[in-house]
């Protein structure tokens, strides 16, 4: 029996002003690109959405999104950082900011998603680039990951623990991960999901909708 998806009602029209920019970071393989794809599929029929992806040497993540047809090709841009991924989202955001502002000029979006290249627990976005940030980890790294802390875990606006369907296979205790996340993050929200499940993206989707409503207000 699956949980019915709940939706926050969005205002009928976006007031003049900049789009909400959400950064999505986390280690390699955690499910960042899959999360971006799921959000685009769910939101593109009701909102104008654009995406900027980051890879060190390739355009793999942008290519994945294009192959899967989650948005029109012209709404997806790729940045090749050529360096440690967090440099391009925190220390020198010029390349990402240029792409974001160009997409905003061309498409007047409601929502901009900026996906970081795969990085470690220290990865955070500059708030000169984004308004809110999501940090994605997965259970395959073990249930110790949240208690290791780091700025990505402790400071992100939403922590996503992905691939909970693998917990039993890798010996990860979801209650431990849930409790350790609460201890590290205080009242900052954490969601445990499996993007492979029907409606698996629903908790993140609801958080994005609430964030957009607050941004518009």
mmCIF file of N, CA and C in Angstrom, residues 133-135 152-161 178 181-182 185-192 203 207 210-211:
data_model
loop_
_atom_site.group_PDB
_atom_site.id
_atom_site.type_symbol
_atom_site.label_atom_id
_atom_site.label_comp_id
_atom_site.label_asym_id
_atom_site.label_seq_id
_atom_site.Cartn_x
_atom_site.Cartn_y
_atom_site.Cartn_z
ATOM 1 N N UNK A 133 19.454 24.608 -0.764
ATOM 2 C CA UNK A 133 20.235 23.473 -1.227
ATOM 3 C C UNK A 133 19.774 22.162 -0.615
ATOM 4 N N UNK A 134 19.806 21.145 -1.468
ATOM 5 C CA UNK A 134 19.487 19.772 -1.092
ATOM 6 C C UNK A 134 20.787 18.979 -1.121
ATOM 7 N N UNK A 135 20.992 18.131 -0.115
ATOM 8 C CA UNK A 135 22.166 17.263 -0.091
ATOM 9 C C UNK A 135 21.691 15.821 -0.115
ATOM 10 N N UNK A 152 27.683 19.477 4.216
ATOM 11 C CA UNK A 152 26.591 19.000 3.370
ATOM 12 C C UNK A 152 25.471 18.394 4.183
ATOM 13 N N UNK A 153 25.826 17.597 5.176
ATOM 14 C CA UNK A 153 24.824 16.958 6.034
ATOM 15 C C UNK A 153 24.205 17.952 6.998
ATOM 16 N N UNK A 154 25.017 18.773 7.626
ATOM 17 C CA UNK A 154 24.513 19.603 8.728
ATOM 18 C C UNK A 154 23.849 20.895 8.274
ATOM 19 N N UNK A 155 24.278 21.460 7.133
ATOM 20 C CA UNK A 155 23.822 22.800 6.768
ATOM 21 C C UNK A 155 22.838 22.851 5.614
ATOM 22 N N UNK A 156 22.685 21.771 4.879
ATOM 23 C CA UNK A 156 21.766 21.803 3.735
ATOM 24 C C UNK A 156 20.347 22.080 4.214
ATOM 25 N N UNK A 157 19.558 22.681 3.342
ATOM 26 C CA UNK A 157 18.176 22.995 3.703
ATOM 27 C C UNK A 157 17.306 21.742 3.732
ATOM 28 N N UNK A 158 17.684 20.721 2.955
ATOM 29 C CA UNK A 158 17.010 19.426 2.989
ATOM 30 C C UNK A 158 18.062 18.345 2.793
ATOM 31 N N UNK A 159 18.065 17.354 3.693
ATOM 32 C CA UNK A 159 18.918 16.177 3.539
ATOM 33 C C UNK A 159 18.060 15.038 3.004
ATOM 34 N N UNK A 160 18.509 14.440 1.905
ATOM 35 C CA UNK A 160 17.813 13.305 1.302
ATOM 36 C C UNK A 160 18.664 12.053 1.490
ATOM 37 N N UNK A 161 18.115 11.058 2.163
ATOM 38 C CA UNK A 161 18.758 9.752 2.278
ATOM 39 C C UNK A 161 18.062 8.837 1.280
ATOM 40 N N UNK A 178 18.092 7.892 10.590
ATOM 41 C CA UNK A 178 17.081 8.911 10.899
ATOM 42 C C UNK A 178 17.444 9.652 12.192
ATOM 43 N N UNK A 181 20.668 11.771 11.809
ATOM 44 C CA UNK A 181 20.387 12.978 11.022
ATOM 45 C C UNK A 181 19.746 14.045 11.884
ATOM 46 N N UNK A 182 18.797 13.636 12.721
ATOM 47 C CA UNK A 182 18.133 14.591 13.615
ATOM 48 C C UNK A 182 19.135 15.202 14.586
ATOM 49 N N UNK A 185 21.288 17.706 12.574
ATOM 50 C CA UNK A 185 20.632 18.778 11.833
ATOM 51 C C UNK A 185 19.638 19.600 12.650
ATOM 52 N N UNK A 186 19.303 19.153 13.844
ATOM 53 C CA UNK A 186 18.323 19.900 14.619
ATOM 54 C C UNK A 186 16.977 19.888 13.925
ATOM 55 N N UNK A 187 16.412 21.081 13.682
ATOM 56 C CA UNK A 187 15.083 21.143 13.081
ATOM 57 C C UNK A 187 15.113 21.227 11.555
ATOM 58 N N UNK A 188 16.288 21.097 10.942
ATOM 59 C CA UNK A 188 16.353 21.064 9.480
ATOM 60 C C UNK A 188 15.803 19.721 8.993
ATOM 61 N N UNK A 189 14.999 19.712 7.935
ATOM 62 C CA UNK A 189 14.301 18.485 7.543
ATOM 63 C C UNK A 189 15.202 17.447 6.864
ATOM 64 N N UNK A 190 14.850 16.188 7.074
ATOM 65 C CA UNK A 190 15.480 15.048 6.433
ATOM 66 C C UNK A 190 14.374 14.144 5.907
ATOM 67 N N UNK A 191 14.550 13.607 4.687
ATOM 68 C CA UNK A 191 13.599 12.638 4.154
ATOM 69 C C UNK A 191 14.357 11.388 3.727
ATOM 70 N N UNK A 192 13.735 10.236 3.933
ATOM 71 C CA UNK A 192 14.284 8.954 3.516
ATOM 72 C C UNK A 192 13.417 8.435 2.376
ATOM 73 N N UNK A 203 8.169 13.143 -1.163
ATOM 74 C CA UNK A 203 8.574 14.030 -0.051
ATOM 75 C C UNK A 203 9.457 15.191 -0.495
ATOM 76 N N UNK A 207 8.523 19.327 -0.583
ATOM 77 C CA UNK A 207 9.424 20.339 -0.020
ATOM 78 C C UNK A 207 9.732 21.418 -1.067
ATOM 79 N N UNK A 210 6.702 23.693 -1.399
ATOM 80 C CA UNK A 210 6.606 24.616 -0.255
ATOM 81 C C UNK A 210 7.666 25.714 -0.351
ATOM 82 N N UNK A 211 8.850 25.347 -0.756
ATOM 83 C CA UNK A 211 9.936 26.333 -0.917
ATOM 84 C C UNK A 211 9.579 27.355 -1.990
#
